[in-house]
Short mmCIF file of C-alpha atoms and ligand atoms in Angstrom, two decimals:
data_model
loop_
_atom_site.label_atom_id
_atom_site.label_comp_id
_atom_site.label_asym_id
_atom_site.label_seq_id
_atom_site.Cartn_x
_atom_site.Cartn_y
_atom_site.Cartn_z
CA MET A 1 -78.18 -49.40 -136.86
CA ILE A 2 -78.66 -53.09 -137.66
CA GLN A 3 -81.69 -54.43 -135.82
CA ARG A 4 -81.35 -57.90 -134.35
CA VAL A 5 -83.51 -60.72 -135.78
CA ARG A 6 -85.74 -61.91 -132.93
CA LYS A 7 -88.73 -63.32 -134.76
CA ALA A 8 -89.23 -66.11 -137.25
CA ILE A 9 -92.15 -67.12 -139.44
CA PHE A 10 -92.82 -70.77 -140.23
CA PRO A 11 -95.32 -71.12 -143.08
CA VAL A 12 -96.93 -74.49 -142.41
CA GLY A 13 -100.24 -74.15 -144.22
CA GLY A 14 -99.38 -76.34 -147.23
CA LEU A 15 -101.49 -79.38 -148.07
CA GLY A 16 -98.66 -81.86 -148.57
CA THR A 17 -100.40 -83.54 -151.49
CA ARG A 18 -97.16 -85.23 -152.56
CA PHE A 19 -97.22 -87.30 -149.41
CA LEU A 20 -100.80 -88.53 -149.56
CA PRO A 21 -102.14 -90.68 -148.04
CA ALA A 22 -99.63 -90.09 -145.19
CA THR A 23 -100.72 -86.45 -144.95
CA LYS A 24 -104.46 -87.01 -145.13
CA SER A 25 -104.98 -86.33 -141.44
CA MET A 26 -101.45 -85.27 -140.46
CA PRO A 27 -99.55 -82.13 -141.44
CA LYS A 28 -96.60 -82.81 -143.72
CA GLU A 29 -94.41 -80.80 -141.34
CA MET A 30 -94.96 -83.55 -138.76
CA LEU A 31 -93.36 -86.21 -140.96
CA PRO A 32 -90.35 -87.48 -139.06
CA VAL A 33 -86.79 -87.59 -140.28
CA VAL A 34 -85.46 -90.45 -138.17
CA ASP A 35 -87.36 -89.56 -134.98
CA LYS A 36 -87.99 -85.85 -135.15
CA PRO A 37 -90.68 -84.00 -137.13
CA LEU A 38 -89.50 -81.68 -139.88
CA ILE A 39 -90.97 -78.67 -138.12
CA GLN A 40 -88.94 -79.36 -135.00
CA TYR A 41 -85.70 -79.28 -136.97
CA ALA A 42 -86.72 -75.86 -138.29
CA VAL A 43 -87.64 -74.55 -134.83
CA GLU A 44 -84.37 -75.81 -133.32
CA GLU A 45 -82.43 -74.18 -136.15
CA ALA A 46 -84.19 -70.89 -135.47
CA ARG A 47 -83.53 -71.15 -131.75
CA ALA A 48 -79.83 -71.81 -132.41
CA ALA A 49 -79.78 -68.59 -134.43
CA GLY A 50 -81.10 -66.55 -131.49
CA ILE A 51 -84.78 -66.43 -132.45
CA GLU A 52 -87.08 -65.71 -129.50
CA GLU A 53 -90.52 -65.56 -131.09
CA PHE A 54 -91.84 -68.33 -133.28
CA ILE A 55 -94.76 -67.48 -135.53
CA PHE A 56 -96.55 -70.33 -137.26
CA VAL A 57 -98.81 -69.62 -140.19
CA THR A 58 -101.03 -72.67 -140.15
CA GLY A 59 -104.13 -73.86 -141.94
CA ARG A 60 -106.94 -76.32 -141.54
CA GLY A 61 -105.92 -79.67 -140.08
CA LYS A 62 -102.65 -78.49 -138.57
CA SER A 63 -103.49 -78.75 -134.89
CA ALA A 64 -100.95 -81.57 -134.42
CA ILE A 65 -98.25 -78.88 -134.77
CA GLU A 66 -99.72 -76.85 -131.90
CA ASP A 67 -99.94 -79.96 -129.75
CA HIS A 68 -96.37 -80.88 -130.58
CA PHE A 69 -95.06 -77.62 -129.13
CA ASP A 70 -97.24 -77.84 -126.04
CA HIS A 71 -96.93 -79.58 -122.69
CA SER A 72 -98.15 -83.14 -122.77
CA TYR A 73 -98.89 -83.59 -119.11
CA GLU A 74 -100.09 -87.21 -119.31
CA LEU A 75 -97.19 -88.35 -121.45
CA ALA A 76 -94.66 -86.64 -119.18
CA ALA A 77 -96.25 -88.14 -116.04
CA THR A 78 -96.26 -91.65 -117.55
CA LEU A 79 -92.65 -91.42 -118.72
CA ASN A 80 -91.68 -90.15 -115.30
CA GLU A 81 -93.47 -93.02 -113.56
CA ARG A 82 -91.68 -95.50 -115.77
CA GLY A 83 -88.30 -93.90 -115.15
CA LYS A 84 -87.81 -93.01 -118.83
CA GLN A 85 -85.58 -90.01 -118.27
CA LYS A 86 -84.04 -89.91 -121.73
CA GLU A 87 -87.44 -89.84 -123.43
CA LEU A 88 -88.64 -87.26 -120.95
CA GLN A 89 -85.70 -85.06 -121.85
CA ALA A 90 -86.49 -85.50 -125.58
CA ILE A 91 -90.03 -84.20 -125.14
CA ARG A 92 -88.87 -81.37 -122.86
CA GLU A 93 -86.61 -80.20 -125.66
CA THR A 94 -89.60 -79.66 -127.93
CA LEU A 95 -91.06 -77.09 -125.55
CA PRO A 96 -90.64 -73.40 -126.28
CA GLU A 97 -90.87 -71.06 -123.31
CA PRO A 98 -94.39 -69.93 -122.40
CA GLY A 99 -95.58 -67.22 -124.77
CA GLN A 100 -92.79 -67.70 -127.29
CA VAL A 101 -95.04 -69.31 -129.88
CA ALA A 102 -97.86 -67.67 -131.78
CA TYR A 103 -100.20 -69.09 -134.38
CA THR A 104 -102.17 -67.45 -137.10
CA ARG A 105 -104.10 -69.04 -139.92
CA GLN A 106 -103.77 -68.62 -143.62
CA GLN A 107 -107.41 -68.98 -144.56
CA GLU A 108 -106.83 -69.70 -148.24
CA PRO A 109 -103.83 -71.32 -149.91
CA LEU A 110 -102.82 -68.31 -152.00
CA GLY A 111 -99.07 -68.86 -152.00
CA LEU A 112 -95.95 -68.47 -149.87
CA GLY A 113 -96.01 -64.67 -150.12
CA HIS A 114 -99.55 -64.62 -148.82
CA ALA A 115 -98.64 -66.95 -145.93
CA VAL A 116 -95.80 -64.65 -144.86
CA TRP A 117 -98.07 -61.60 -145.18
CA CYS A 118 -100.58 -63.26 -142.82
CA ALA A 119 -97.97 -62.85 -140.05
CA ARG A 120 -97.46 -59.09 -140.59
CA HIS A 121 -99.19 -57.94 -137.40
CA MET A 122 -97.10 -60.29 -135.33
CA VAL A 123 -93.87 -59.07 -136.86
CA MET A 124 -94.63 -55.34 -136.90
CA ASN A 125 -91.67 -53.13 -137.61
CA GLU A 126 -88.62 -55.34 -137.30
CA PRO A 127 -86.58 -57.76 -139.38
CA VAL A 128 -87.85 -61.31 -139.50
CA ALA A 129 -86.53 -64.71 -140.49
CA VAL A 130 -88.60 -67.11 -142.58
CA LEU A 131 -87.91 -70.83 -142.49
CA LEU A 132 -89.46 -73.43 -144.79
CA ALA A 133 -89.46 -76.74 -142.95
CA ASP A 134 -89.43 -78.67 -146.25
CA ASP A 135 -85.87 -77.52 -146.78
CA LEU A 136 -83.96 -79.54 -144.22
CA ILE A 137 -80.30 -78.57 -143.90
CA LEU A 138 -77.62 -80.74 -142.37
CA ALA A 139 -74.79 -78.45 -141.28
CA GLU A 140 -72.14 -78.11 -138.63
CA VAL A 141 -73.29 -74.55 -137.92
CA PRO A 142 -77.06 -74.36 -138.48
CA CYS A 143 -77.84 -72.53 -141.73
CA LEU A 144 -79.85 -69.66 -140.21
CA LYS A 145 -77.11 -69.05 -137.66
CA GLN A 146 -74.57 -68.72 -140.47
CA MET A 147 -76.87 -66.18 -142.10
CA VAL A 148 -77.58 -64.23 -138.91
CA GLU A 149 -73.84 -63.86 -138.30
CA ALA A 150 -73.38 -62.41 -141.79
CA TYR A 151 -76.52 -60.27 -141.39
CA GLU A 152 -75.23 -58.74 -138.16
CA ARG A 153 -72.31 -57.29 -140.13
CA LEU A 154 -74.24 -56.34 -143.27
CA GLY A 155 -77.88 -55.68 -142.41
CA GLY A 156 -80.50 -55.53 -145.15
CA ASN A 157 -82.10 -58.60 -146.67
CA MET A 158 -80.63 -62.04 -147.11
CA VAL A 159 -81.69 -65.33 -148.68
CA ALA A 160 -79.98 -68.72 -148.53
CA VAL A 161 -78.76 -69.78 -151.96
CA MET A 162 -77.44 -72.97 -153.49
CA ASP A 163 -76.03 -73.75 -156.90
CA VAL A 164 -78.39 -76.15 -158.69
CA PRO A 165 -78.14 -77.88 -162.08
CA ARG A 166 -79.63 -75.56 -164.73
CA PRO A 167 -82.47 -77.93 -165.71
CA GLN A 168 -83.84 -77.51 -162.15
CA THR A 169 -84.26 -73.73 -162.05
CA ALA A 170 -88.02 -73.97 -162.71
CA ALA A 171 -88.47 -75.40 -159.20
CA TYR A 172 -86.95 -72.40 -157.40
CA GLY A 173 -86.65 -68.69 -156.96
CA VAL A 174 -83.47 -67.75 -158.84
CA VAL A 175 -81.02 -64.90 -158.20
CA ALA A 176 -79.65 -62.49 -160.77
CA PRO A 177 -76.23 -62.17 -159.14
CA GLY A 178 -73.82 -59.30 -158.85
CA ARG A 179 -70.44 -59.51 -157.13
CA ARG A 180 -69.50 -62.60 -155.15
CA ASP A 181 -67.42 -62.25 -151.99
CA GLY A 182 -66.74 -65.50 -150.13
CA ARG A 183 -70.13 -67.03 -149.36
CA LEU A 184 -71.98 -63.81 -150.15
CA VAL A 185 -73.54 -63.06 -153.51
CA GLU A 186 -74.99 -59.67 -154.26
CA VAL A 187 -78.66 -60.01 -155.28
CA LYS A 188 -79.49 -57.78 -158.26
CA GLY A 189 -82.70 -59.48 -159.27
CA LEU A 190 -84.96 -62.38 -158.32
CA VAL A 191 -87.21 -64.47 -160.53
CA GLU A 192 -89.64 -67.13 -159.35
CA LYS A 193 -89.43 -70.48 -161.14
CA PRO A 194 -87.78 -69.41 -164.41
CA LYS A 195 -87.40 -71.91 -167.26
CA PRO A 196 -83.78 -73.08 -167.51
CA GLU A 197 -83.14 -71.06 -170.68
CA ALA A 198 -84.49 -67.88 -169.06
CA ALA A 199 -82.87 -68.27 -165.61
CA PRO A 200 -80.49 -65.40 -164.76
CA SER A 201 -78.13 -67.85 -162.98
CA THR A 202 -78.16 -71.23 -161.27
CA TYR A 203 -78.22 -69.74 -157.76
CA ALA A 204 -81.47 -71.09 -156.33
CA VAL A 205 -83.16 -69.59 -153.27
CA ILE A 206 -83.44 -72.15 -150.46
CA GLY A 207 -86.03 -71.74 -147.71
CA ARG A 208 -84.17 -69.49 -145.26
CA TYR A 209 -84.72 -65.75 -145.40
CA ILE A 210 -83.94 -62.66 -143.34
CA LEU A 211 -86.25 -59.87 -144.42
CA GLN A 212 -86.85 -56.26 -143.56
CA PRO A 213 -90.46 -55.38 -142.71
CA ARG A 214 -90.88 -53.33 -145.88
CA VAL A 215 -91.46 -56.59 -147.70
CA PHE A 216 -94.95 -56.62 -146.13
CA GLU A 217 -95.91 -53.44 -147.99
CA HIS A 218 -95.31 -55.20 -151.27
CA LEU A 219 -96.91 -58.45 -150.16
CA GLY A 220 -99.94 -56.38 -149.14
CA ARG A 221 -100.66 -55.57 -152.79
CA LEU A 222 -101.59 -59.22 -153.15
CA GLU A 223 -100.38 -59.37 -156.73
CA ARG A 224 -100.33 -62.79 -158.30
CA GLY A 225 -97.16 -64.18 -159.85
CA ALA A 226 -95.88 -67.56 -161.04
CA GLY A 227 -98.50 -70.32 -160.79
CA ASN A 228 -101.11 -67.58 -160.09
CA GLU A 229 -99.85 -67.46 -156.49
CA ILE A 230 -98.78 -64.52 -154.34
CA GLN A 231 -95.03 -65.05 -154.41
CA LEU A 232 -92.55 -64.03 -151.73
CA THR A 233 -89.91 -63.83 -154.45
CA ASP A 234 -91.82 -61.07 -156.28
CA ALA A 235 -92.15 -58.94 -153.13
CA MET A 236 -88.45 -59.45 -152.35
CA ALA A 237 -87.54 -58.42 -155.89
CA ARG A 238 -89.25 -55.06 -155.22
CA ILE A 239 -87.10 -54.25 -152.18
CA ILE A 240 -83.76 -54.94 -153.86
CA GLY A 241 -82.92 -51.24 -154.24
CA ASP A 242 -83.68 -50.46 -150.57
CA GLY A 243 -80.34 -51.47 -149.07
CA PRO A 244 -77.98 -54.43 -149.03
CA PHE A 245 -79.48 -57.65 -150.40
CA HIS A 246 -77.36 -60.78 -150.31
CA GLY A 247 -77.57 -64.42 -151.20
CA TYR A 248 -75.77 -66.59 -148.67
CA ASP A 249 -74.21 -69.73 -150.14
CA PHE A 250 -74.40 -71.69 -146.88
CA ALA A 251 -72.12 -74.51 -145.76
CA GLY A 252 -74.15 -77.69 -145.42
CA ARG A 253 -76.30 -80.17 -147.29
CA ARG A 254 -79.88 -79.40 -148.09
CA PHE A 255 -82.55 -82.03 -148.54
CA ASP A 256 -85.75 -81.27 -150.38
CA CYS A 257 -88.21 -82.88 -148.00
CA GLY A 258 -91.06 -81.57 -150.13
CA THR A 259 -90.38 -84.52 -152.44
CA ARG A 260 -90.55 -88.20 -151.55
CA VAL A 261 -87.05 -89.04 -152.75
CA GLY A 262 -85.53 -86.01 -151.01
CA PHE A 263 -87.34 -86.93 -147.82
CA LEU A 264 -86.08 -90.51 -148.01
CA GLU A 265 -82.52 -89.34 -148.64
CA ALA A 266 -82.75 -87.03 -145.61
CA ASN A 267 -83.74 -89.98 -143.46
CA VAL A 268 -80.73 -91.96 -144.63
CA ALA A 269 -78.30 -89.05 -144.24
CA PHE A 270 -79.55 -88.11 -140.76
CA ALA A 271 -79.53 -91.74 -139.63
CA LEU A 272 -75.94 -92.08 -140.83
CA GLY A 273 -75.11 -89.02 -138.74
CA ARG A 274 -76.37 -90.72 -135.58
CA PRO A 275 -73.71 -92.67 -133.67
CA ASP A 276 -76.38 -94.99 -132.24
CA MET A 277 -77.62 -96.03 -135.70
CA ARG A 278 -74.80 -95.43 -138.15
CA ASP A 279 -73.27 -98.91 -138.27
CA ARG A 280 -76.50 -100.84 -138.59
CA VAL A 281 -77.82 -98.49 -141.27
CA LYS A 282 -74.57 -98.78 -143.26
CA GLU A 283 -74.81 -102.51 -142.97
CA PHE A 284 -78.35 -102.87 -144.30
CA LEU A 285 -77.79 -100.29 -147.06
CA LYS A 286 -75.35 -102.76 -148.62
CA ASN A 287 -78.34 -104.94 -149.44
CA TYR A 288 -79.74 -102.28 -151.74
CA ALA A 289 -76.67 -101.07 -153.61
C1 G1P B 1 -90.57 -71.91 -152.51
C2 G1P B 1 -90.21 -70.52 -153.04
C3 G1P B 1 -89.00 -70.61 -153.97
C4 G1P B 1 -87.84 -71.28 -153.26
C5 G1P B 1 -88.27 -72.65 -152.71
C6 G1P B 1 -87.17 -73.25 -151.87
O1 G1P B 1 -91.04 -72.69 -153.59
O2 G1P B 1 -91.33 -69.98 -153.72
O3 G1P B 1 -88.62 -69.31 -154.37
O4 G1P B 1 -86.76 -71.43 -154.17
O5 G1P B 1 -89.45 -72.53 -151.91
O6 G1P B 1 -87.50 -74.53 -151.44
P1 G1P B 1 -91.89 -74.04 -153.42
O7 G1P B 1 -90.89 -75.12 -153.13
O8 G1P B 1 -92.83 -73.80 -152.29
O9 G1P B 1 -92.58 -74.26 -154.73
#
C-alpha cells in the first residue's frame, strides 16, 4: 500500500552568508520575492500538495520565521480598524491551522542530511516531503503537487530533477539515471557535488524530495560526505535498492534563491507574473537592456 505524504520538513537552519549584511539579523528564508518571503512560497507549495504537518528545522536567530506563521493580533486589529481588508486577507493566508506547525532546532550546522535527521521524531514511520526554500519554482501546477501525483501511483522515493549545464554539476546532487519514461527518470545512483568530468549525468537534484522513513536510519549513522557535511544525498543513495526511486523532471522554472543573481532573477520573473505590476516592470526593464 502506498502511504500518503502528510508531513513536510523545511530545513531553515542555514546562515545565509551569501546575503550578508541583509541576513545578519534576519533569516535568509524571510527574504521576499516581490512581497512574500521565500519560506511562505515553500509552505504554500506544500499545502497545495496536500501536506498537513509542517516541520521546520531552525537554528539560532530564526525566530522571525515562527512569528511569521503566527497570529499577529495587533497588526490584524490595526488593519481591521483602518478597513484594509485586502492586507488583512494577505496575512490571514500566512496562517497554518493551530497545531499544524512544529519547530525543532538543528543545534550545529552539520549539513542538510543532519537537518533532516533532526526531524526524525516528528516524522516517525511515514513518508515525508522535504522542501528547500532556496529553490523557488514558478509552475502552473506547484512542483511538489506534480511529484505527489506521480508518487501516489508509484510509491517509493522521489526527487525533483532538472537538466543543468555540465560545468554546474559540482553545485548539486547528481543522478545516475536508468530508464526515462515521460517526466520520470529511474534513479540508479546519486552523487553529491561531483566534478563535471566525474558526474554520472547532468540531471541535478532540486530541493523537493519525497522520502521513505528508512532514510533516517542511514542519516542516523552521521557519516560525513562532500564538504565534510552529513549529506542527504548519501543517505538517499543507500536506499536506492529498497523500492522504486525516481527523479521527477518537473514542469516549471526554478530559481536558485541561494545566490544573489538567482534571487534577483526570481524577483523579476515573479513580478512579471503579477498582473498588477507586469506593465510597469516591463517598462522600466527597458532602461537596463
Ligand atoms: C543541496 C543538496 C544538493 C541539491 C541542492 C539543490 O545543496 O545537498 O544535493 O542538489 O541542495 O538546491 P546546497 O545547495 O545546499 O549546497
